[in-house]
Structure formats: C-alpha cells, structure tokens
XYZ file of C-alpha atoms in Angstrom:
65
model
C 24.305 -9.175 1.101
C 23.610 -10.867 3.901
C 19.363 -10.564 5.039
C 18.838 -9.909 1.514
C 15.610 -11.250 0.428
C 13.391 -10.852 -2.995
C 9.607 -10.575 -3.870
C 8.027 -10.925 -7.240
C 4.354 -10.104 -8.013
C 2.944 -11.495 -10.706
C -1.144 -10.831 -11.708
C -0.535 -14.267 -14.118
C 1.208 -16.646 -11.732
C 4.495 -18.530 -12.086
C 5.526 -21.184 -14.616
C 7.240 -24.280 -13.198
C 10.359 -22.744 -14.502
C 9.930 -19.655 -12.312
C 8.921 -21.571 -9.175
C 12.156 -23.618 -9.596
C 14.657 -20.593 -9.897
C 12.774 -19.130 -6.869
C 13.241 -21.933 -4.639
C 16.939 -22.945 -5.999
C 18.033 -19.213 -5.600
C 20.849 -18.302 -3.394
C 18.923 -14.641 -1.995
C 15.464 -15.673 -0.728
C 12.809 -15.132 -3.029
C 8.788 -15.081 -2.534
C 6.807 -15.773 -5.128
C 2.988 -14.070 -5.016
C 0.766 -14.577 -7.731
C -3.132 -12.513 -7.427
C -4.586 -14.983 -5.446
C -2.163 -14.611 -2.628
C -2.178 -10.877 -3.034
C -5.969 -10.722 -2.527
C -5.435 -13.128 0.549
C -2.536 -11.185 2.016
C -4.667 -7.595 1.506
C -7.934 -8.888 3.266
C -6.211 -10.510 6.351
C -3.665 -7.720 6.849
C -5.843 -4.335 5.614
C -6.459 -3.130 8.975
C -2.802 -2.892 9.829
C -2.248 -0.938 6.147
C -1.683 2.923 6.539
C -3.839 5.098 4.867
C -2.317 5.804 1.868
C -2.217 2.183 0.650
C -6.164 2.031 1.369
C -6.569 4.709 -0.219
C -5.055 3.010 -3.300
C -7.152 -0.335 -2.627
C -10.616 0.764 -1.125
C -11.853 -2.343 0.577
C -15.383 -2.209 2.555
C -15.953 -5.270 4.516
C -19.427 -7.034 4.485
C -21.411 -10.070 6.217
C -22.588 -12.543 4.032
C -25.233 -15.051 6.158
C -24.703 -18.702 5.304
C-alpha cells in the first residue's frame, strides 16, 4: 500500500545480493546491519521509553583524550 515501507536487521550484514534487492525494491526497504544498530541506539537512547532501556541498559561515560 501506499507509505508502506520495510526494515531488516541483520547482526551479520548484507551480501551484495541483499543490498541490490533492497535498493531495486518497489516498497522502501532499510537495510541495518549491528554497526548501524549500535549507532542508531547511542544517538537516539535518551528519546527510548523505558521499557526498551530496560532491554538494552546503556550507562554513558567520559573517556579523556
């Protein structure tokens, strides 16, 4: 239907193959492997509810440099 759009997870990323199909398909389709999923959870945790933090405890900390 129309606004239809897809997501697929994947903890081992994407072949070529997959990447292809995703970007040729006719519903719109994001592809996000682990590193993108540990990017999108640190930048947008503080928005997250409380039940999804409670599944993925994150504590920040400062690291000097």
């Amino acid at each position: 239907r129309d606004g239809d759009k897809g997501l697929y997870l994947s903890t081992g990323g994407f072949t070529q193959e997959a990447r292809y199909e995703a970007d040729r398909a006719s519903t719109p389709v994001t592809l996000i492997d682990l590193d993108r999923l540990a990017n999108l959870l640190t930048q947008y945790y503080d928005e997250l509810d409380s039940d999804v933090k409670a599944l993925v405890p994150l504590r920040k900390i400062w690291w000097p440099v």
